Short mmCIF file of C-alpha atoms in Angstrom, two decimals:
data_model
loop_
_atom_site.label_atom_id
_atom_site.label_comp_id
_atom_site.label_asym_id
_atom_site.label_seq_id
_atom_site.Cartn_x
_atom_site.Cartn_y
_atom_site.Cartn_z
CA MET A 11 11.44 -14.02 -13.36
CA THR A 12 7.63 -14.90 -14.13
CA SER A 13 5.64 -12.39 -16.01
CA ILE A 14 1.91 -11.74 -14.69
CA LYS A 15 0.90 -12.00 -18.25
CA ASN A 16 2.41 -15.55 -18.79
CA ILE A 17 0.53 -17.05 -15.80
CA GLU A 18 -1.42 -20.20 -17.05
CA LEU A 19 -4.25 -21.01 -14.92
CA LYS A 20 -6.87 -23.92 -15.18
CA PRO A 21 -10.61 -23.21 -14.94
CA ASP A 22 -10.45 -24.17 -10.95
CA GLU A 23 -7.20 -22.00 -10.32
CA PHE A 24 -6.37 -18.49 -9.60
CA ALA A 25 -3.02 -16.82 -8.68
CA LEU A 26 -1.77 -14.26 -6.34
CA TYR A 27 1.19 -12.21 -7.77
CA PHE A 28 3.58 -10.40 -5.72
CA ALA A 29 5.70 -7.65 -7.60
CA GLY A 30 9.04 -6.58 -6.37
CA ASN A 31 12.71 -7.17 -6.31
CA GLN A 32 12.74 -9.43 -3.61
CA GLY A 33 10.84 -12.50 -2.44
CA VAL A 34 8.10 -12.40 0.19
CA ASP A 35 9.04 -13.08 3.97
CA LEU A 36 7.74 -16.53 4.53
CA ASP A 37 5.72 -15.55 7.75
CA ALA A 38 4.11 -12.49 6.08
CA LEU A 39 3.23 -14.94 2.94
CA ALA A 40 1.83 -17.27 5.38
CA ASN A 41 -0.20 -14.97 7.40
CA PHE A 42 -1.69 -13.36 4.18
CA LEU A 43 -2.45 -16.92 2.69
CA LYS A 44 -4.27 -17.55 5.83
CA ARG A 45 -6.43 -14.58 5.41
CA VAL A 46 -6.92 -15.66 1.73
CA SER A 47 -8.02 -19.25 2.86
CA SER A 48 -10.43 -17.79 5.39
CA VAL A 49 -12.42 -15.87 2.63
CA ALA A 50 -12.34 -18.96 0.65
CA ARG A 51 -13.99 -21.02 3.16
CA ARG A 52 -16.68 -18.43 3.70
CA HIS A 53 -17.63 -19.02 -0.08
CA GLY A 54 -17.64 -22.63 0.40
CA GLY A 55 -14.10 -23.67 -1.01
CA GLU A 56 -10.78 -24.74 0.23
CA LEU A 57 -7.59 -23.79 -1.35
CA VAL A 58 -4.43 -25.72 -2.12
CA ILE A 59 -1.33 -24.27 -3.31
CA VAL A 60 -0.35 -25.80 -6.91
CA GLY A 61 2.50 -23.76 -7.70
CA LEU A 62 5.16 -21.29 -6.60
CA HIS A 63 7.37 -19.14 -8.79
CA GLU A 64 10.32 -17.29 -7.33
CA GLY A 65 11.51 -13.80 -8.65
CA SER A 66 8.32 -11.85 -8.58
CA LEU A 67 6.46 -14.23 -6.61
CA VAL A 68 3.38 -16.11 -8.20
CA VAL A 69 1.28 -18.37 -5.75
CA LYS A 70 -1.20 -20.59 -7.80
CA LEU A 71 -3.99 -21.72 -5.97
CA ARG A 72 -6.74 -24.42 -6.64
CA ALA A 73 -10.17 -24.00 -5.22
CA ILE A 74 -11.85 -27.18 -4.17
CA ALA A 75 -15.48 -27.54 -2.87
CA ARG A 76 -15.79 -28.17 0.80
CA SER A 77 -18.22 -30.99 0.11
CA LYS A 78 -15.84 -32.96 -2.10
CA ILE A 79 -13.12 -32.69 0.82
CA ALA A 80 -15.44 -33.99 3.37
CA GLN A 81 -16.61 -37.06 1.21
CA ASN A 82 -12.95 -37.84 0.22
CA ALA A 83 -13.96 -37.63 -3.39
CA ILE A 84 -11.85 -34.62 -4.73
CA LYS A 85 -11.34 -35.15 -8.53
CA GLU A 86 -9.79 -32.67 -11.11
CA PHE A 87 -12.59 -30.39 -12.20
CA SER A 88 -10.86 -30.30 -15.70
CA ASP A 89 -12.04 -33.92 -16.13
CA LYS A 90 -15.62 -32.86 -15.48
CA PRO A 91 -18.22 -32.08 -18.07
CA ILE A 92 -18.88 -28.38 -19.36
CA ASP A 93 -21.41 -27.67 -16.68
CA GLY A 94 -18.86 -28.78 -14.00
CA SER A 95 -16.28 -26.40 -15.18
CA VAL A 96 -19.03 -23.69 -15.11
CA LYS A 97 -19.46 -24.29 -11.28
CA VAL A 98 -15.86 -24.27 -10.68
CA THR A 99 -15.42 -20.90 -12.56
CA GLY A 100 -18.21 -19.77 -10.44
CA LEU A 101 -16.33 -20.72 -7.38
CA ILE A 102 -13.30 -19.03 -8.53
CA ALA A 103 -15.14 -15.82 -9.47
CA ALA A 104 -16.71 -15.70 -5.94
CA ILE A 105 -13.52 -16.14 -4.18
CA ALA A 106 -11.28 -13.76 -6.12
CA GLY A 107 -14.18 -11.28 -6.09
CA ALA A 108 -14.52 -11.56 -2.24
CA ILE A 109 -10.67 -10.94 -1.75
CA ILE A 110 -10.67 -7.97 -4.20
CA TRP A 111 -13.76 -6.39 -2.31
CA LEU A 112 -12.41 -7.12 1.03
CA MET A 113 -9.03 -5.43 0.32
CA SER A 114 -10.71 -2.32 -0.94
CA PRO A 115 -9.52 0.97 0.59
CA THR A 116 -12.91 2.28 0.55
CA LYS A 117 -13.96 -0.44 3.01
CA ASP A 118 -13.29 -0.39 6.87
CA VAL A 119 -10.09 -2.25 7.42
CA THR A 120 -10.31 -5.97 7.24
CA PRO A 121 -7.82 -8.59 8.42
CA ILE A 122 -6.92 -9.64 4.81
CA ALA A 123 -6.48 -5.91 3.90
CA LYS A 124 -4.19 -5.18 6.80
CA ALA A 125 -1.96 -8.46 6.15
CA GLY A 126 -1.59 -7.18 2.62
CA ALA A 127 -0.75 -3.78 3.52
CA GLU A 128 2.09 -4.99 5.93
CA ILE A 129 3.56 -6.92 3.21
CA ILE A 130 3.81 -3.74 1.16
CA ASP A 131 5.05 -1.68 3.97
CA LYS A 132 7.57 -3.97 5.42
CA HIS A 133 8.90 -6.49 2.78
CA GLN A 134 9.73 -4.41 -0.19
CA ILE A 135 6.81 -5.74 -2.42
CA THR A 136 5.50 -2.96 -4.77
CA GLU A 137 2.24 -4.59 -5.75
CA ILE A 138 -0.14 -7.51 -4.99
CA SER A 139 -2.44 -8.62 -7.74
CA VAL A 140 -5.21 -11.32 -8.03
CA VAL A 141 -5.05 -12.99 -11.29
CA THR A 142 -7.86 -15.07 -12.96
CA ASN A 143 -8.49 -16.46 -16.50
CA GLU A 144 -10.76 -13.43 -16.93
CA LYS A 145 -8.74 -10.50 -15.43
CA ILE A 146 -5.94 -9.23 -13.37
CA THR A 147 -6.84 -7.01 -10.40
CA VAL A 148 -4.28 -4.91 -8.40
CA VAL A 149 -5.29 -5.09 -4.86
CA MET A 150 -2.50 -3.73 -3.07
CA ASN A 151 0.17 -1.02 -3.74
CA GLU A 152 2.02 1.59 -1.99
CA ALA A 153 -0.93 4.15 -2.19
CA ILE A 154 -3.56 1.42 -1.04
CA ALA A 155 -1.34 0.40 1.76
CA LYS A 156 -1.10 4.02 3.20
CA LYS A 157 -4.68 4.31 3.19
CA ILE A 158 -5.36 1.17 5.02
CA LYS A 159 -2.53 1.82 7.55
CA LYS A 160 -4.16 5.37 8.04
CA LYS A 161 -7.54 3.87 8.41
CA HIS A 162 -6.15 1.20 10.87
CA GLU A 163 -4.40 3.92 13.01
CA ILE A 164 -7.66 6.12 13.13
CA ARG A 165 -9.50 3.26 14.27
CA ALA A 166 -7.17 2.16 16.86
CA VAL A 167 -7.24 5.63 18.31
CA GLY A 168 -10.97 5.82 17.92
CA ARG A 169 -11.18 2.66 19.94
CA ALA A 170 -9.07 3.73 22.78
CA SER A 171 -11.19 6.99 22.95
CA GLU A 172 -14.34 5.13 22.78
CA LYS A 173 -13.13 2.95 25.85
CA ARG A 174 -12.08 6.01 27.65
CA GLN A 175 -15.50 7.74 27.08
CA ILE A 176 -17.18 4.38 28.31
CA ALA A 177 -15.41 4.29 31.41
CA LYS A 178 -16.28 7.91 32.19
CA ILE A 179 -19.94 7.31 31.46
CA VAL A 180 -20.13 4.48 33.66
CA LYS A 181 -18.26 6.31 36.56
CA ASN A 182 -20.66 9.22 36.19
CA GLN A 183 -23.54 7.14 35.86
CA TYR A 184 -23.16 5.27 39.04
CA ASN A 185 -21.18 8.09 40.83
CA LEU A 186 -18.70 5.68 42.06
CA PRO A 187 -16.25 7.14 44.60
CA GLU A 188 -12.78 6.26 45.00
CA ILE A 189 -12.29 3.11 47.06
CA GLU A 190 -9.92 5.04 49.16
CA ILE A 191 -12.65 7.34 50.31
CA MET A 192 -14.78 4.30 51.20
CA VAL A 193 -11.92 2.91 53.37
CA LYS A 194 -11.44 6.28 54.98
CA ASP A 195 -15.18 6.48 55.79
CA ALA A 196 -14.95 3.01 57.44
CA HIS A 197 -12.01 4.05 59.55
CA GLN A 198 -13.97 7.17 60.73
CA SER A 199 -17.36 5.20 61.38
CA ASN A 200 -18.98 7.22 58.73
CA LEU A 201 -20.71 4.16 56.72
CA THR A 202 -24.34 4.31 57.10
CA ASN A 203 -27.28 1.98 55.66
CA GLU A 204 -29.37 -1.00 56.29
CA VAL A 205 -28.01 -4.50 56.72
CA ALA A 206 -29.50 -7.16 54.23
CA ILE A 207 -29.17 -10.77 54.08
CA VAL A 208 -27.96 -12.00 50.71
CA GLY A 209 -27.53 -15.72 50.61
CA ASP A 210 -26.54 -16.98 53.96
CA ALA A 211 -24.47 -13.83 54.88
CA PHE A 212 -24.98 -10.26 55.97
CA HIS A 213 -24.23 -7.62 53.27
CA PHE A 214 -23.93 -3.77 53.50
CA GLN A 215 -24.06 -1.19 50.95
CA PRO A 216 -23.10 2.23 52.31
CA ASP A 217 -25.04 5.24 51.46
CA GLY A 218 -23.65 6.98 48.37
CA TYR A 219 -21.61 3.80 47.29
CA HIS A 220 -22.39 1.31 44.64
CA TYR A 221 -20.77 -1.66 46.31
CA TRP A 222 -22.74 -4.63 48.29
CA VAL A 223 -20.28 -5.96 50.65
CA PRO A 224 -20.36 -8.88 53.00
CA ILE A 225 -20.05 -7.50 56.47
CA TYR A 226 -18.78 -9.31 59.52
CA MET A 227 -18.37 -8.06 63.27
CA ARG A 228 -15.18 -8.57 64.83
CA PRO A 229 -14.98 -11.69 67.09
CA SER A 230 -14.41 -9.43 70.11
CA SER A 231 -17.63 -7.42 69.54
CA SER A 232 -20.90 -8.25 71.31
CA VAL A 233 -22.91 -6.29 68.70
CA GLN A 234 -25.37 -8.61 66.88
CA LEU A 235 -26.76 -7.08 63.22
CA HIS A 236 -30.25 -7.42 62.23
CA PRO A 237 -31.42 -7.40 58.81
CA GLY A 238 -33.65 -4.39 57.77
CA GLU A 239 -32.14 -2.14 60.50
CA ARG A 240 -29.88 0.88 59.80
CA TYR A 241 -26.24 1.15 61.22
CA ARG A 242 -23.54 3.49 61.41
CA ILE A 243 -20.45 1.40 60.76
CA GLY A 244 -16.83 1.72 61.47
CA GLY A 245 -13.97 -0.75 60.87
CA GLN A 246 -11.87 -2.19 58.27
CA ILE A 247 -12.46 -2.71 54.38
CA LYS A 248 -10.63 -5.62 52.90
CA THR A 249 -10.05 -5.41 49.16
CA LEU A 250 -9.77 -8.02 46.47
CA ASN A 251 -8.31 -7.07 43.10
CA GLY A 252 -8.77 -3.50 43.79
CA GLN A 253 -12.49 -3.75 44.94
CA PRO A 254 -14.34 -4.07 48.24
CA ASP A 255 -14.36 -7.60 49.31
CA GLN A 256 -15.48 -7.46 53.06
CA ILE A 257 -16.38 -5.21 55.83
CA ILE A 258 -14.99 -6.30 59.15
CA ALA A 259 -16.90 -3.88 61.43
CA ALA A 260 -15.35 -2.90 64.95
CA SER A 261 -18.49 -0.80 65.73
CA ALA A 262 -22.14 -0.86 64.50
CA ASP A 263 -24.42 1.81 66.16
CA LEU A 264 -28.11 1.48 65.53
CA ILE A 265 -29.70 4.44 63.65
CA THR A 266 -33.29 5.46 64.69
CA GLY A 267 -35.47 8.17 63.29
CA GLY A 268 -34.26 7.87 59.54
CA SER A 269 -30.96 8.47 57.52
CA THR A 270 -28.44 10.52 59.01
CA LYS A 271 -26.26 10.84 55.94
#
């Protein structure tokens, strides 16, 4: 079993240490490493796995500048002059520092923190640490995982509540009647308003309703609609995906002397 204190790292490497009596589930580990890689890319680096140690699992990762990958000119930083090693150390510090910061329980729940908390919660790992040549930092344990899980649950409940509140505000703002009431009004010839031409078709927005709906007279009707005139409409409303799609008017009585509704 590899000890966290015995991990040997080159200047361009850091490690993730998973403490526990069993190994890490492969899918869970892959998901966590995917999040770690995303953090590295945001800080200008790509990561490659250079070592895996079973038991208390150690994943050793090497950071490579993305520009060198793009140029197909990847070289070992240990072969570089001193100033090159300093740059590599700075890249490792940036990536490791970002991982530590993003997994902090004092922050909003991030994808990498959620992935780490799930490893603790479901896979019998007691602790996750970020290891560099400078320090060892515990980024996830049972206490932190509980805080992350609780924050995630609160946020999920808050989002659901927010969606319900937005739907309520929208409904109140537009005072949208139920579609069934609009259909009933059409059957009872209680839809009134002006007819307008939108594009190449007549449209109708019944008084008190939010919807502009294409309107057609039944072929058997001799009534001709005129844009700008008010009518009392009766007939059938056809819907599409639960929304009014067409009004097929059986009757259209011209209204004179202003609104009657």
